[in-house]
mmCIF file of C-alpha atoms in Angstrom:
data_model
loop_
_atom_site.group_PDB
_atom_site.id
_atom_site.type_symbol
_atom_site.label_atom_id
_atom_site.label_comp_id
_atom_site.label_asym_id
_atom_site.label_seq_id
_atom_site.Cartn_x
_atom_site.Cartn_y
_atom_site.Cartn_z
ATOM 1 C CA MET A 20 63.247 366.899 147.905
ATOM 2 C CA GLN A 21 65.813 369.195 146.353
ATOM 3 C CA ASP A 22 68.857 370.566 148.128
ATOM 4 C CA ILE A 23 71.399 373.300 147.363
ATOM 5 C CA LEU A 24 74.845 371.855 146.620
ATOM 6 C CA LEU A 25 78.245 373.543 146.394
ATOM 7 C CA VAL A 26 81.392 371.779 145.163
ATOM 8 C CA GLY A 27 84.637 373.711 144.882
ATOM 9 C CA LEU A 28 88.104 374.553 146.084
ATOM 10 C CA SER A 29 89.835 377.705 147.319
ATOM 11 C CA HIS A 30 93.056 379.069 148.739
ATOM 12 C CA LYS A 31 92.089 377.387 152.009
ATOM 13 C CA THR A 32 92.039 373.882 150.575
ATOM 14 C CA ALA A 33 94.345 373.854 147.546
ATOM 15 C CA PRO A 34 97.822 375.219 146.700
ATOM 16 C CA LEU A 35 98.267 377.619 143.812
ATOM 17 C CA GLU A 36 99.420 374.976 141.327
ATOM 18 C CA VAL A 37 96.204 373.009 141.928
ATOM 19 C CA ARG A 38 93.976 376.095 141.770
ATOM 20 C CA GLU A 39 95.421 377.156 138.437
ATOM 21 C CA SER A 40 95.071 373.647 137.010
ATOM 22 C CA VAL A 41 91.282 373.712 137.575
ATOM 23 C CA SER A 42 90.640 377.438 137.149
ATOM 24 C CA PHE A 43 87.858 378.696 134.872
ATOM 25 C CA MET A 44 88.701 381.746 132.775
ATOM 26 C CA SER A 45 85.789 383.876 131.617
ATOM 27 C CA ASP A 46 85.433 382.199 128.205
ATOM 28 C CA GLN A 47 85.691 378.761 129.821
ATOM 29 C CA VAL A 48 82.820 379.571 132.186
ATOM 30 C CA SER A 49 80.578 380.343 129.218
ATOM 31 C CA GLU A 50 81.602 377.053 127.587
ATOM 32 C CA ALA A 51 81.194 374.999 130.762
ATOM 33 C CA LEU A 52 77.775 376.206 131.899
ATOM 34 C CA PRO A 53 75.677 374.627 129.096
ATOM 35 C CA ILE A 54 77.366 371.276 129.783
ATOM 36 C CA LEU A 55 76.706 371.571 133.512
ATOM 37 C CA GLY A 56 73.171 372.723 132.812
ATOM 38 C CA TYR A 57 72.557 369.587 130.763
ATOM 39 C CA GLU A 58 74.114 367.378 133.467
ATOM 40 C CA LEU A 59 72.586 369.069 136.516
ATOM 41 C CA GLY A 60 69.685 371.194 135.320
ATOM 42 C CA GLU A 61 70.916 374.308 137.115
ATOM 43 C CA ALA A 62 74.448 375.612 137.687
ATOM 44 C CA VAL A 63 76.394 378.759 138.575
ATOM 45 C CA ILE A 64 80.209 378.902 138.454
ATOM 46 C CA LEU A 65 81.978 381.339 140.767
ATOM 47 C CA ALA A 66 85.540 381.648 139.462
ATOM 48 C CA THR A 67 88.125 383.995 140.996
ATOM 49 C CA CYS A 68 91.884 383.914 141.413
ATOM 50 C CA ASN A 69 91.437 382.175 144.754
ATOM 51 C CA ARG A 70 88.454 379.893 144.168
ATOM 52 C CA SER A 71 86.546 377.779 141.674
ATOM 53 C CA GLU A 72 83.077 376.855 142.933
ATOM 54 C CA ILE A 73 80.051 375.251 141.276
ATOM 55 C CA TYR A 74 76.570 375.744 142.744
ATOM 56 C CA THR A 75 73.580 373.644 141.784
ATOM 57 C CA VAL A 76 70.241 372.295 143.047
ATOM 58 C CA THR A 77 69.673 368.552 143.163
ATOM 59 C CA ASP A 78 67.473 365.842 144.620
ATOM 60 C CA ASP A 79 70.395 363.367 144.553
ATOM 61 C CA VAL A 80 73.418 364.925 146.253
ATOM 62 C CA PRO A 81 75.846 361.963 145.975
ATOM 63 C CA GLN A 82 75.181 361.604 142.255
ATOM 64 C CA ALA A 83 75.542 365.344 141.638
ATOM 65 C CA VAL A 84 78.822 365.447 143.591
ATOM 66 C CA GLU A 85 80.183 362.589 141.491
ATOM 67 C CA ARG A 86 79.118 364.323 138.277
ATOM 68 C CA ILE A 87 80.755 367.622 139.269
ATOM 69 C CA HIS A 88 83.997 365.910 140.306
ATOM 70 C CA ARG A 89 84.088 364.111 136.949
ATOM 71 C CA PHE A 90 83.234 367.297 135.031
ATOM 72 C CA VAL A 91 85.958 369.388 136.707
ATOM 73 C CA ALA A 92 88.551 366.713 135.988
ATOM 74 C CA GLU A 93 87.521 366.088 132.373
ATOM 75 C CA HIS A 94 87.120 369.782 131.546
ATOM 76 C CA HIS A 95 90.737 370.378 132.579
ATOM 77 C CA ASP A 96 92.158 367.099 131.207
ATOM 78 C CA LEU A 97 92.951 365.747 134.663
ATOM 79 C CA SER A 98 92.196 362.518 136.469
ATOM 80 C CA VAL A 99 89.360 362.530 138.978
ATOM 81 C CA GLU A 100 91.769 361.125 141.577
ATOM 82 C CA SER A 101 94.089 364.128 141.233
ATOM 83 C CA VAL A 102 91.251 366.631 141.757
ATOM 84 C CA THR A 103 88.980 365.054 144.378
ATOM 85 C CA PRO A 104 91.260 365.462 147.449
ATOM 86 C CA TYR A 105 91.120 369.252 147.116
ATOM 87 C CA LEU A 106 87.371 369.654 146.525
ATOM 88 C CA TYR A 107 84.955 370.438 149.340
ATOM 89 C CA GLU A 108 81.206 369.939 149.387
ATOM 90 C CA ARG A 109 78.556 371.968 151.212
ATOM 91 C CA THR A 110 74.831 371.298 151.149
ATOM 92 C CA GLY A 111 71.718 373.166 152.234
ATOM 93 C CA LYS A 112 72.219 375.769 154.912
ATOM 94 C CA GLU A 113 76.005 375.249 154.979
ATOM 95 C CA ALA A 114 76.252 376.007 151.247
ATOM 96 C CA VAL A 115 74.154 379.166 151.662
ATOM 97 C CA HIS A 116 76.232 380.299 154.646
ATOM 98 C CA HIS A 117 79.447 379.735 152.684
ATOM 99 C CA LEU A 118 78.309 381.794 149.683
ATOM 100 C CA PHE A 119 77.078 384.621 151.890
ATOM 101 C CA LYS A 120 80.478 384.717 153.647
ATOM 102 C CA VAL A 121 82.196 384.769 150.270
ATOM 103 C CA SER A 122 80.083 387.673 148.977
ATOM 104 C CA SER A 123 80.720 389.588 152.210
ATOM 105 C CA GLY A 124 84.483 389.222 151.833
ATOM 106 C CA LEU A 125 84.727 387.092 154.990
ATOM 107 C CA ASP A 126 86.166 384.081 153.188
ATOM 108 C CA SER A 127 88.716 386.029 151.133
ATOM 109 C CA MET A 128 92.461 385.933 151.617
ATOM 110 C CA ILE A 129 92.240 389.692 152.116
ATOM 111 C CA VAL A 130 89.254 390.036 154.431
ATOM 112 C CA GLY A 131 86.737 392.527 153.106
ATOM 113 C CA GLU A 132 88.445 392.822 149.714
ATOM 114 C CA ALA A 133 86.495 394.862 147.227
ATOM 115 C CA GLN A 134 86.485 392.738 144.063
ATOM 116 C CA ILE A 135 84.528 389.697 145.220
ATOM 117 C CA LEU A 136 81.082 391.306 145.080
ATOM 118 C CA GLY A 137 81.569 392.133 141.409
ATOM 119 C CA GLN A 138 82.761 388.581 140.768
ATOM 120 C CA VAL A 139 79.610 387.167 142.398
ATOM 121 C CA ARG A 140 77.533 389.502 140.224
ATOM 122 C CA ASN A 141 79.392 388.369 137.093
ATOM 123 C CA ALA A 142 78.846 384.705 138.020
ATOM 124 C CA LEU A 143 75.098 385.282 138.229
ATOM 125 C CA SER A 144 75.009 387.318 135.014
ATOM 126 C CA THR A 145 76.923 384.677 133.024
ATOM 127 C CA ALA A 146 74.722 381.853 134.336
ATOM 128 C CA THR A 147 71.584 383.856 133.563
ATOM 129 C CA GLU A 148 72.732 384.392 129.980
ATOM 130 C CA ALA A 149 73.427 380.654 129.687
ATOM 131 C CA ASN A 150 69.968 379.908 131.150
ATOM 132 C CA THR A 151 71.501 377.771 133.917
ATOM 133 C CA ALA A 152 70.500 380.061 136.815
ATOM 134 C CA LYS A 153 66.807 379.498 137.270
ATOM 135 C CA MET A 154 64.540 380.438 140.160
ATOM 136 C CA THR A 155 66.603 378.793 142.912
ATOM 137 C CA GLY A 156 70.089 379.619 141.655
ATOM 138 C CA ALA A 157 69.140 383.165 140.734
ATOM 139 C CA GLY A 158 67.401 383.616 144.096
ATOM 140 C CA LEU A 159 70.461 382.335 145.949
ATOM 141 C CA PHE A 160 72.903 384.640 144.154
ATOM 142 C CA HIS A 161 70.614 387.689 144.327
ATOM 143 C CA ALA A 162 70.443 387.071 148.086
ATOM 144 C CA ALA A 163 74.250 386.774 148.219
ATOM 145 C CA LEU A 164 74.619 390.148 146.492
ATOM 146 C CA ARG A 165 72.171 391.702 148.949
ATOM 147 C CA VAL A 166 74.153 390.271 151.884
ATOM 148 C CA GLY A 167 77.424 391.562 150.454
ATOM 149 C CA ARG A 168 76.026 395.054 150.065
ATOM 150 C CA ARG A 169 74.474 394.990 153.530
ATOM 151 C CA THR A 170 77.687 393.937 155.311
ATOM 152 C CA ARG A 171 79.605 396.714 153.590
ATOM 153 C CA LYS A 172 76.922 399.268 154.397
ATOM 154 C CA GLU A 173 76.376 398.329 158.041
ATOM 155 C CA THR A 174 79.953 397.467 159.089
ATOM 156 C CA ASN A 175 83.446 398.804 158.477
ATOM 157 C CA ILE A 176 84.576 395.658 156.693
ATOM 158 C CA GLY A 177 84.621 397.505 153.378
ATOM 159 C CA ARG A 178 86.082 400.759 154.657
ATOM 160 C CA ASN A 179 89.314 401.672 152.855
ATOM 161 C CA PRO A 180 88.880 398.500 150.789
ATOM 162 C CA LEU A 181 92.051 396.515 150.171
ATOM 163 C CA SER A 182 92.046 394.249 147.136
ATOM 164 C CA ILE A 183 94.635 391.662 146.194
ATOM 165 C CA SER A 184 95.818 394.147 143.574
ATOM 166 C CA TYR A 185 96.484 396.805 146.217
ATOM 167 C CA ALA A 186 98.077 394.189 148.453
ATOM 168 C CA GLY A 187 100.540 393.359 145.673
ATOM 169 C CA VAL A 188 101.624 396.997 145.504
ATOM 170 C CA ARG A 189 101.956 397.093 149.277
ATOM 171 C CA LEU A 190 104.156 394.008 149.040
ATOM 172 C CA ALA A 191 106.360 395.805 146.489
ATOM 173 C CA GLN A 192 106.796 398.680 148.942
ATOM 174 C CA ARG A 193 107.676 396.244 151.697
ATOM 175 C CA VAL A 194 110.347 394.605 149.535
ATOM 176 C CA LEU A 195 111.736 397.661 147.711
ATOM 177 C CA GLY A 196 111.028 400.486 150.138
ATOM 178 C CA ASP A 197 110.494 403.841 148.437
ATOM 179 C CA ILE A 198 109.232 403.209 144.894
ATOM 180 C CA SER A 199 108.953 406.857 143.826
ATOM 181 C CA ASN A 200 112.042 406.453 141.635
ATOM 182 C CA LYS A 201 111.079 403.009 140.305
ATOM 183 C CA ARG A 202 109.725 402.069 136.901
ATOM 184 C CA ALA A 203 106.750 399.723 136.964
ATOM 185 C CA LEU A 204 105.596 397.536 134.078
ATOM 186 C CA LEU A 205 101.976 396.407 134.284
ATOM 187 C CA ILE A 206 101.007 393.558 131.961
ATOM 188 C CA GLY A 207 97.233 393.385 131.574
ATOM 189 C CA ALA A 208 94.734 396.256 131.603
ATOM 190 C CA GLY A 209 91.636 394.371 132.732
ATOM 191 C CA GLU A 210 89.830 394.925 136.021
ATOM 192 C CA ALA A 211 92.652 393.573 138.199
ATOM 193 C CA GLY A 212 95.299 395.370 136.153
ATOM 194 C CA SER A 213 93.419 398.665 136.373
ATOM 195 C CA LEU A 214 93.299 398.360 140.170
ATOM 196 C CA VAL A 215 97.045 397.705 140.237
ATOM 197 C CA ALA A 216 97.721 400.736 138.056
ATOM 198 C CA ARG A 217 95.625 402.983 140.295
ATOM 199 C CA ALA A 218 97.371 401.636 143.386
ATOM 200 C CA LEU A 219 100.796 402.245 141.875
ATOM 201 C CA ARG A 220 99.885 405.837 141.088
ATOM 202 C CA THR A 221 98.385 406.310 144.553
ATOM 203 C CA VAL A 222 101.656 405.303 146.256
ATOM 204 C CA GLY A 223 103.639 407.491 143.865
ATOM 205 C CA VAL A 224 105.522 405.095 141.592
ATOM 206 C CA GLY A 225 108.017 406.861 139.342
ATOM 207 C CA ASP A 226 107.097 405.639 135.847
ATOM 208 C CA LEU A 227 104.149 403.498 134.874
ATOM 209 C CA ILE A 228 104.277 401.429 131.686
ATOM 210 C CA ILE A 229 101.234 399.452 130.566
ATOM 211 C CA ALA A 230 101.200 396.541 128.109
ATOM 212 C CA ASN A 231 98.006 394.837 126.981
ATOM 213 C CA ARG A 232 97.030 392.612 124.066
ATOM 214 C CA THR A 233 94.424 395.180 123.041
ATOM 215 C CA GLU A 234 96.601 398.275 122.802
ATOM 216 C CA SER A 235 93.687 400.726 122.788
ATOM 217 C CA LYS A 236 92.686 399.509 126.254
ATOM 218 C CA ALA A 237 96.231 400.025 127.505
ATOM 219 C CA GLN A 238 96.270 403.508 125.967
ATOM 220 C CA GLU A 239 92.989 404.449 127.633
ATOM 221 C CA LEU A 240 94.324 403.442 131.063
ATOM 222 C CA ALA A 241 97.680 405.097 130.412
ATOM 223 C CA ASP A 242 96.003 408.377 129.418
ATOM 224 C CA TYR A 243 93.922 408.318 132.587
ATOM 225 C CA LEU A 244 96.920 407.643 134.878
ATOM 226 C CA SER A 245 99.632 409.570 133.022
ATOM 227 C CA GLY A 246 101.444 406.417 132.006
ATOM 228 C CA THR A 247 102.961 405.166 128.761
ATOM 229 C CA VAL A 248 102.110 402.187 126.583
ATOM 230 C CA ALA A 249 104.508 399.407 125.633
ATOM 231 C CA PRO A 250 103.830 396.886 122.849
ATOM 232 C CA PHE A 251 102.626 393.561 124.200
ATOM 233 C CA HIS A 252 104.521 391.647 121.518
ATOM 234 C CA ASN A 253 107.863 393.052 122.701
ATOM 235 C CA LEU A 254 107.785 392.588 126.470
ATOM 236 C CA GLU A 255 111.516 391.697 126.508
ATOM 237 C CA GLU A 256 112.447 395.304 125.832
ATOM 238 C CA SER A 257 110.108 396.635 128.526
ATOM 239 C CA LEU A 258 111.386 394.101 131.068
ATOM 240 C CA LYS A 259 114.908 395.323 130.435
ATOM 241 C CA ALA A 260 114.096 398.736 131.929
ATOM 242 C CA ALA A 261 111.607 397.714 134.642
ATOM 243 C CA ASP A 262 112.173 397.645 138.403
ATOM 244 C CA ILE A 263 108.696 396.270 139.102
ATOM 245 C CA VAL A 264 106.610 393.983 136.908
ATOM 246 C CA ILE A 265 103.070 393.029 137.819
ATOM 247 C CA ALA A 266 101.257 390.542 135.590
ATOM 248 C CA ALA A 267 97.466 390.299 135.602
ATOM 249 C CA THR A 268 96.247 388.832 132.313
ATOM 250 C CA ASP A 269 93.685 386.172 131.472
ATOM 251 C CA SER A 270 96.205 384.156 129.458
ATOM 252 C CA PRO A 271 96.087 380.340 129.621
ATOM 253 C CA SER A 272 99.890 380.197 129.337
ATOM 254 C CA TYR A 273 102.951 382.097 130.599
ATOM 255 C CA VAL A 274 103.472 385.582 129.176
ATOM 256 C CA ILE A 275 106.886 385.973 130.843
ATOM 257 C CA THR A 276 109.458 383.189 130.506
ATOM 258 C CA PRO A 277 113.105 382.873 131.622
ATOM 259 C CA ASP A 278 114.273 383.327 128.018
ATOM 260 C CA MET A 279 112.680 386.764 127.925
ATOM 261 C CA LEU A 280 114.825 387.930 130.827
ATOM 262 C CA CYS A 281 117.954 386.388 129.371
ATOM 263 C CA THR A 282 117.476 388.003 125.956
ATOM 264 C CA HIS A 283 118.773 391.369 127.198
ATOM 265 C CA GLU A 284 120.874 392.495 130.093
ATOM 266 C CA ARG A 285 118.727 394.636 132.368
ATOM 267 C CA ASP A 286 119.434 398.375 132.467
ATOM 268 C CA HIS A 287 119.620 398.418 136.277
ATOM 269 C CA GLU A 288 122.484 396.002 136.777
ATOM 270 C CA GLY A 289 122.579 394.813 140.385
ATOM 271 C CA SER A 290 119.096 396.107 141.176
ATOM 272 C CA PRO A 291 116.669 393.198 141.699
ATOM 273 C CA LEU A 292 113.524 392.941 139.625
ATOM 274 C CA PHE A 293 110.391 392.715 141.766
ATOM 275 C CA ALA A 294 107.894 390.475 139.958
ATOM 276 C CA PHE A 295 104.362 389.887 141.252
ATOM 277 C CA ASP A 296 102.145 387.380 139.472
ATOM 278 C CA LEU A 297 98.513 388.226 140.144
ATOM 279 C CA ALA A 298 97.059 385.784 137.631
ATOM 280 C CA VAL A 299 95.543 382.323 137.986
ATOM 281 C CA PRO A 300 96.658 380.472 135.894
ATOM 282 C CA ARG A 301 100.016 382.146 136.430
ATOM 283 C CA ASP A 302 101.435 384.606 133.894
ATOM 284 C CA ILE A 303 105.065 384.336 134.988
ATOM 285 C CA ASP A 304 107.024 381.110 134.632
ATOM 286 C CA PRO A 305 108.196 380.345 138.203
ATOM 287 C CA ARG A 306 111.593 379.307 136.832
ATOM 288 C CA ILE A 307 112.561 382.968 136.508
ATOM 289 C CA ALA A 308 112.961 382.965 140.293
ATOM 290 C CA CYS A 309 116.138 380.919 139.756
ATOM 291 C CA ASP A 310 117.741 384.156 138.614
ATOM 292 C CA HIS A 311 119.330 385.686 141.728
ATOM 293 C CA ASN A 312 118.409 389.120 140.422
ATOM 294 C CA VAL A 313 114.640 388.424 140.389
ATOM 295 C CA GLN A 314 112.322 388.367 143.394
ATOM 296 C CA LEU A 315 109.136 386.581 142.325
ATOM 297 C CA PHE A 316 105.912 386.593 144.326
ATOM 298 C CA ASN A 317 102.416 385.261 143.684
ATOM 299 C CA ILE A 318 99.050 385.674 145.390
ATOM 300 C CA ASP A 319 99.854 382.993 147.958
ATOM 301 C CA ASP A 320 102.699 385.197 149.212
ATOM 302 C CA LEU A 321 100.220 387.747 150.550
ATOM 303 C CA SER A 322 99.677 385.874 153.831
ATOM 304 C CA ALA A 323 101.516 388.451 155.953
ATOM 305 C CA ILE A 324 99.472 391.299 154.506
ATOM 306 C CA ALA A 325 96.330 389.194 154.858
ATOM 307 C CA GLU A 326 97.033 388.695 158.566
ATOM 308 C CA GLU A 327 97.700 392.396 158.987
ATOM 309 C CA ASN A 328 94.424 393.152 157.244
ATOM 310 C CA MET A 329 92.573 390.651 159.431
ATOM 311 C CA THR A 330 93.806 392.366 162.570
ATOM 312 C CA GLU A 331 92.559 395.713 161.308
ATOM 313 C CA ARG A 332 89.124 394.363 160.412
ATOM 314 C CA HIS A 333 88.557 391.740 163.091
ATOM 315 C CA ARG A 334 85.818 393.693 164.869
ATOM 316 C CA ALA A 335 84.013 394.510 161.635
ATOM 317 C CA ALA A 336 84.195 390.851 160.632
ATOM 318 C CA LYS A 337 82.380 389.834 163.831
ATOM 319 C CA TYR A 338 79.475 392.171 163.041
ATOM 320 C CA ALA A 339 79.461 391.000 159.434
ATOM 321 C CA GLU A 340 79.183 387.387 160.610
ATOM 322 C CA LEU A 341 76.038 388.301 162.556
ATOM 323 C CA ILE A 342 74.538 389.848 159.427
ATOM 324 C CA VAL A 343 75.404 386.740 157.420
ATOM 325 C CA ASP A 344 73.744 384.503 160.034
ATOM 326 C CA ASP A 345 70.616 386.668 159.966
ATOM 327 C CA GLU A 346 70.433 386.611 156.172
ATOM 328 C CA VAL A 347 70.975 382.850 156.052
ATOM 329 C CA GLU A 348 67.920 382.334 158.281
ATOM 330 C CA LYS A 349 65.835 384.613 156.035
ATOM 331 C CA PHE A 350 66.946 382.772 152.933
ATOM 332 C CA MET A 351 66.227 379.351 154.431
ATOM 333 C CA LEU A 352 62.668 380.432 155.220
ATOM 334 C CA TRP A 353 62.228 381.337 151.549
ATOM 335 C CA TRP A 354 63.931 378.128 150.446
ATOM 336 C CA ASP A 355 61.744 375.957 152.646
ATOM 337 C CA SER A 356 58.640 377.720 151.359
ATOM 338 C CA LEU A 357 59.483 376.477 147.859
ATOM 339 C CA ASP A 358 58.905 372.919 149.076
ATOM 340 C CA ALA A 359 55.901 373.918 151.190
ATOM 341 C CA LEU A 360 53.844 375.350 148.312
ATOM 342 C CA PRO A 361 53.588 372.149 146.241
ATOM 343 C CA THR A 362 52.964 370.199 149.456
ATOM 344 C CA VAL A 363 50.120 372.521 150.433
ATOM 345 C CA LYS A 364 48.696 372.251 146.916
ATOM 346 C CA ALA A 365 48.878 368.446 147.060
ATOM 347 C CA ILE A 366 47.200 368.308 150.489
ATOM 348 C CA ARG A 367 44.336 370.495 149.322
ATOM 349 C CA GLN A 368 43.960 368.624 146.040
ATOM 350 C CA ASN A 369 43.883 365.292 147.861
ATOM 351 C CA ALA A 370 41.278 366.584 150.340
ATOM 352 C CA ASP A 371 39.151 368.008 147.542
ATOM 353 C CA ASP A 372 39.229 364.690 145.665
ATOM 354 C CA ILE A 373 37.977 362.930 148.793
ATOM 355 C CA ARG A 374 35.316 365.626 149.301
ATOM 356 C CA ARG A 375 34.007 365.229 145.751
ATOM 357 C CA ARG A 376 33.793 361.442 145.971
ATOM 358 C CA GLU A 377 31.938 361.521 149.310
ATOM 359 C CA LEU A 378 29.673 364.354 148.147
ATOM 360 C CA ASN A 379 28.644 362.364 145.070
ATOM 361 C CA LYS A 380 27.846 359.320 147.247
ATOM 362 C CA ALA A 381 25.697 361.470 149.573
ATOM 363 C CA LEU A 382 23.831 363.108 146.691
ATOM 364 C CA ASP A 383 23.018 359.689 145.241
ATOM 365 C CA LEU A 384 21.603 358.557 148.604
ATOM 366 C CA LEU A 385 19.561 361.739 149.053
ATOM 367 C CA GLY A 386 17.810 361.255 145.734
ATOM 368 C CA ASP A 387 16.177 364.150 143.883
ATOM 369 C CA MET A 388 17.370 367.530 145.113
ATOM 370 C CA SER A 389 16.861 370.939 143.657
ATOM 371 C CA PRO A 390 19.960 372.597 142.156
ATOM 372 C CA GLU A 391 19.769 375.177 144.934
ATOM 373 C CA ASN A 392 19.920 372.525 147.665
ATOM 374 C CA GLN A 393 22.756 370.704 145.889
ATOM 375 C CA GLN A 394 24.701 373.985 145.864
ATOM 376 C CA VAL A 395 24.099 374.421 149.617
ATOM 377 C CA VAL A 396 25.541 370.954 150.305
ATOM 378 C CA GLU A 397 28.463 371.608 147.905
ATOM 379 C CA THR A 398 29.289 374.871 149.685
ATOM 380 C CA LEU A 399 29.004 373.174 153.077
ATOM 381 C CA THR A 400 31.528 370.458 152.166
ATOM 382 C CA ARG A 401 33.986 373.002 150.707
ATOM 383 C CA SER A 402 33.709 375.145 153.842
ATOM 384 C CA ILE A 403 34.361 372.193 156.163
ATOM 385 C CA VAL A 404 37.465 371.096 154.200
ATOM 386 C CA ASN A 405 38.827 374.661 154.006
ATOM 387 C CA LYS A 406 38.379 375.270 157.733
ATOM 388 C CA ILE A 407 39.993 371.952 158.711
ATOM 389 C CA LEU A 408 43.010 372.535 156.426
ATOM 390 C CA HIS A 409 43.467 376.266 157.041
ATOM 391 C CA ASP A 410 45.687 376.129 160.127
ATOM 392 C CA PRO A 411 47.999 373.251 159.080
ATOM 393 C CA THR A 412 48.492 374.549 155.528
ATOM 394 C CA ASP A 413 48.978 378.130 156.716
ATOM 395 C CA SER A 414 51.614 376.884 159.152
ATOM 396 C CA LEU A 415 53.406 375.036 156.353
ATOM 397 C CA LYS A 416 53.451 378.119 154.121
ATOM 398 C CA LYS A 417 54.730 380.458 156.831
ATOM 399 C CA GLY A 418 57.966 378.751 157.766
ATOM 400 C CA ALA A 419 57.845 374.975 157.985
ATOM 401 C CA THR A 420 61.255 373.304 157.943
ATOM 402 C CA LYS A 421 62.093 370.591 155.436
ATOM 403 C CA SER A 422 61.709 367.960 158.148
ATOM 404 C CA GLN A 423 58.238 369.310 159.001
ATOM 405 C CA ILE A 424 57.284 369.221 155.328
ATOM 406 C CA ARG A 425 58.436 365.597 155.149
ATOM 407 C CA VAL A 426 56.296 364.797 158.182
ATOM 408 C CA ALA A 427 53.288 366.460 156.543
ATOM 409 C CA LYS A 428 53.816 364.447 153.366
ATOM 410 C CA ASN A 429 53.972 361.234 155.390
ATOM 411 C CA LEU A 430 50.887 362.140 157.438
ATOM 412 C CA PHE A 431 48.814 362.835 154.343
ATOM 413 C CA ARG A 432 50.421 359.957 152.407
ATOM 414 C CA LEU A 433 51.448 362.196 149.550
#
């Protein structure tokens, strides 16, 4: 019998350097899914800055776990031994409960953060395009999206949503104080970068400079937020004038290195540069923190703000947990019914085979019968079988657990 399996890691189980070493960027997800689909039959990858998780359906959990561990290691050119200690496994109801908590923002570093629901949606969409999210995987992730929407609609967990991007700006205020006279350089104009830019404008940053590999995208965001565009290929010059730099690209390697800061003396001599690295893998070489005039932070430095956010949303989180529990039970009923239907079909087919054999024996013993009388006997045997099987098969279809389905299979020797 098949079971839902989750294998992954997150900010709760792995430090940043491990998370970035096994992270899946958007193009890597599209490359990885066909391989996983071939290995496992069905797969969805949920990849965010704080987690990399693979969901599948299998009838051999230990073998599937081993395959996923090996795949994660080989895909990132690592040894299995270096990856395995940080990976967790969830099966069945526990895996469903975990995903529903994730989609509701209950498992995020910033509880209730706004981006995760879109990331769950993107994971499903990418897997659907790769044909690796079939009935079970698609059903699981559609349910997760429904749970995420319901928790935000029925509780206050999503009220005044705080994302990691907004938290980074709040951290800048905590470190620098008033930033109305500061110049901020944003590197990356994707979804995360756009949220950062909006947050910076909301808190009243002085100047906003945006650099992006695709300059037209940077210009579009700059026009919308009354910012200016800086060339991505000449970040050294922009860094020279910046008080705040926030990096949020999808680059596989560092976009800011120590040499770039040493190339020019900064305009604001004596004023520290606040640098926040929002990316996983990281955009900013951590060695720049050796410069006494640079204060470097990454997403793991948001713990204080995360705790503050948890205090504000603790009551909403309790109600959201109840919704998650309710939705898990609903999903498990649907999941169990998937096993019940073929079992019911097999029971009825087996009974009908027996009915036909015994009917043929009886007709042979009865000798010549008119077609009308044969039809009466045929109908009688069908009616008896249907009435005997109605209650047990109806019970199986309307909510039998996996253990009850196993018992039914054993009883009927299927």
